[in-house]
Every structure is written in structure tokens, then in C-alpha cells.
């Protein structure tokens, strides 16, 4: 898949934790930029601050999956952020502004 897509994967605004997935070629690059990670181990849970330029959006847990060993068979990132509308959409917007498109 040459396209990189992102979407909220949990019910919107109803839980304490929201899940956002990024799928495709640029998924790891986008997530590394937003978390300021250089190197990652696959299937390891990281607890990092997620940044949008100079602003911390949230403290998140994040997992990187390498193709073909993911739910979709593509490179995939799952971000577990605080639930609710505001934080979830700020995180999604940061992902979209860094190269993904809405799924």
C-alpha cells in the first residue's frame, strides 16, 4: 500500500482511552516524528509525549508493527491516547498534518 491512512479506531468520546491507527508506508515516519523517537522495536509498548510542533498534545502509549506482521499486513502504528473528543481529534489532526490521509 502506497497510501498512508489514519483513523480513530475506538468509539468516539465514550471511553477513558482512545485508539488511533496509522496504516501504510509513512506510518512509522509520522509516529516517530510526533513522539521524537529515533529507533523503535516492533511490538514494544512505548510511553511517550506526543508533540505537534512545540506543543505536547498528550502522553500516549504507542506500538509499532512491521509489515507483514500487523492486523492489515502493512506497516502499522497504534496510538493509545486519553479519550474524549478534544485530545483524540488533536492527535488525529497532527497525524493528518504530517502526511496521512483520513481513512
Short mmCIF file of C-alpha atoms in Angstrom, two decimals:
data_model
loop_
_atom_site.label_atom_id
_atom_site.label_comp_id
_atom_site.label_asym_id
_atom_site.label_seq_id
_atom_site.Cartn_x
_atom_site.Cartn_y
_atom_site.Cartn_z
CA UNK A 1 0.00 0.00 0.00
CA UNK A 2 1.50 3.33 -1.02
CA UNK A 3 -1.11 5.45 0.75
CA UNK A 4 -0.88 6.18 4.47
CA UNK A 5 -4.23 6.39 6.24
CA UNK A 6 -5.28 7.18 9.79
CA UNK A 7 -8.49 6.87 11.78
CA UNK A 8 -9.88 6.74 15.28
CA UNK A 9 -10.46 3.04 15.96
CA UNK A 10 -12.39 3.28 19.22
CA UNK A 11 -15.87 4.68 19.92
CA UNK A 12 -15.58 8.47 19.80
CA UNK A 13 -15.78 10.29 23.11
CA UNK A 14 -17.07 7.42 25.23
CA UNK A 15 -14.04 5.85 26.89
CA UNK A 16 -11.09 6.80 29.03
CA UNK A 17 -8.70 5.64 26.30
CA UNK A 18 -8.94 6.29 22.57
CA UNK A 19 -7.15 4.24 19.92
CA UNK A 20 -5.87 5.82 16.73
CA UNK A 21 -4.32 3.71 13.98
CA UNK A 22 -1.94 4.82 11.24
CA UNK A 23 -1.55 2.33 8.39
CA UNK A 24 0.82 2.44 5.43
CA UNK A 25 4.30 3.32 4.23
CA UNK A 26 4.69 6.58 6.17
CA UNK A 27 3.08 5.38 9.40
CA UNK A 28 6.34 4.79 11.27
CA UNK A 29 7.90 8.02 9.98
CA UNK A 30 4.88 10.08 11.11
CA UNK A 31 4.69 8.46 14.54
CA UNK A 32 8.43 8.80 15.14
CA UNK A 33 8.26 12.50 14.28
CA UNK A 34 5.32 13.12 16.63
CA UNK A 35 6.91 11.20 19.52
CA UNK A 36 10.52 12.26 18.82
CA UNK A 37 11.63 8.61 18.72
CA UNK A 38 14.61 7.75 16.52
CA UNK A 39 14.67 3.96 16.59
CA UNK A 40 11.90 1.57 17.60
CA UNK A 41 11.47 -2.08 18.43
CA UNK A 42 8.41 -3.66 16.90
CA UNK A 43 5.53 -4.79 19.13
CA UNK A 44 7.05 -2.97 22.11
CA UNK A 45 4.84 -0.52 24.01
CA UNK A 46 6.39 2.93 24.39
CA UNK A 47 5.10 5.61 26.77
CA UNK A 48 5.92 8.96 25.15
CA UNK A 49 4.73 12.54 24.85
CA UNK A 50 3.09 13.20 21.51
CA UNK A 51 4.05 16.55 20.01
CA UNK A 52 2.55 18.87 17.44
CA UNK A 53 5.38 21.30 16.67
CA UNK A 54 6.22 22.81 20.10
CA UNK A 55 3.03 21.70 21.86
CA UNK A 56 2.61 18.47 23.81
CA UNK A 57 -0.79 17.08 22.83
CA UNK A 58 -0.89 14.13 25.22
CA UNK A 59 1.14 11.43 26.92
CA UNK A 60 0.43 8.28 24.94
CA UNK A 61 1.26 4.61 24.69
CA UNK A 62 2.32 3.67 21.18
CA UNK A 63 3.09 0.38 19.42
CA UNK A 64 4.82 -0.07 16.05
CA UNK A 65 4.04 -3.11 13.86
CA UNK A 66 6.17 -4.07 10.86
CA UNK A 67 4.73 -5.47 7.65
CA UNK A 68 3.60 -8.25 7.20
CA UNK A 69 3.13 -8.89 10.94
CA UNK A 70 0.27 -6.48 11.61
CA UNK A 71 -3.52 -6.57 11.56
CA UNK A 72 -3.54 -5.25 7.99
CA UNK A 73 -0.32 -6.74 6.63
CA UNK A 74 1.11 -3.21 6.23
CA UNK A 75 3.35 -1.12 8.46
CA UNK A 76 1.00 -0.05 11.26
CA UNK A 77 1.10 2.14 14.37
CA UNK A 78 -1.42 2.12 17.20
CA UNK A 79 -1.60 5.14 19.49
CA UNK A 80 -3.44 4.90 22.80
CA UNK A 81 -4.25 8.41 23.99
CA UNK A 82 -6.64 9.86 26.55
CA UNK A 83 -10.25 9.52 25.45
CA UNK A 84 -12.73 12.27 24.85
CA UNK A 85 -13.28 14.42 21.81
CA UNK A 86 -10.70 17.21 22.13
CA UNK A 87 -7.48 15.24 22.72
CA UNK A 88 -8.42 12.47 20.31
CA UNK A 89 -9.09 14.86 17.45
CA UNK A 90 -5.97 16.94 18.19
CA UNK A 91 -3.87 13.77 17.92
CA UNK A 92 -5.64 12.73 14.70
CA UNK A 93 -5.19 16.23 13.23
CA UNK A 94 -1.45 16.14 14.00
CA UNK A 95 -1.18 12.80 12.19
CA UNK A 96 -3.10 14.09 9.18
CA UNK A 97 -0.99 17.27 9.06
CA UNK A 98 2.16 15.14 8.89
CA UNK A 99 1.34 13.09 5.81
CA UNK A 100 -1.52 10.68 6.42
CA UNK A 101 -4.99 10.98 4.98
CA UNK A 102 -8.25 10.21 6.75
CA UNK A 103 -9.31 6.60 6.21
#
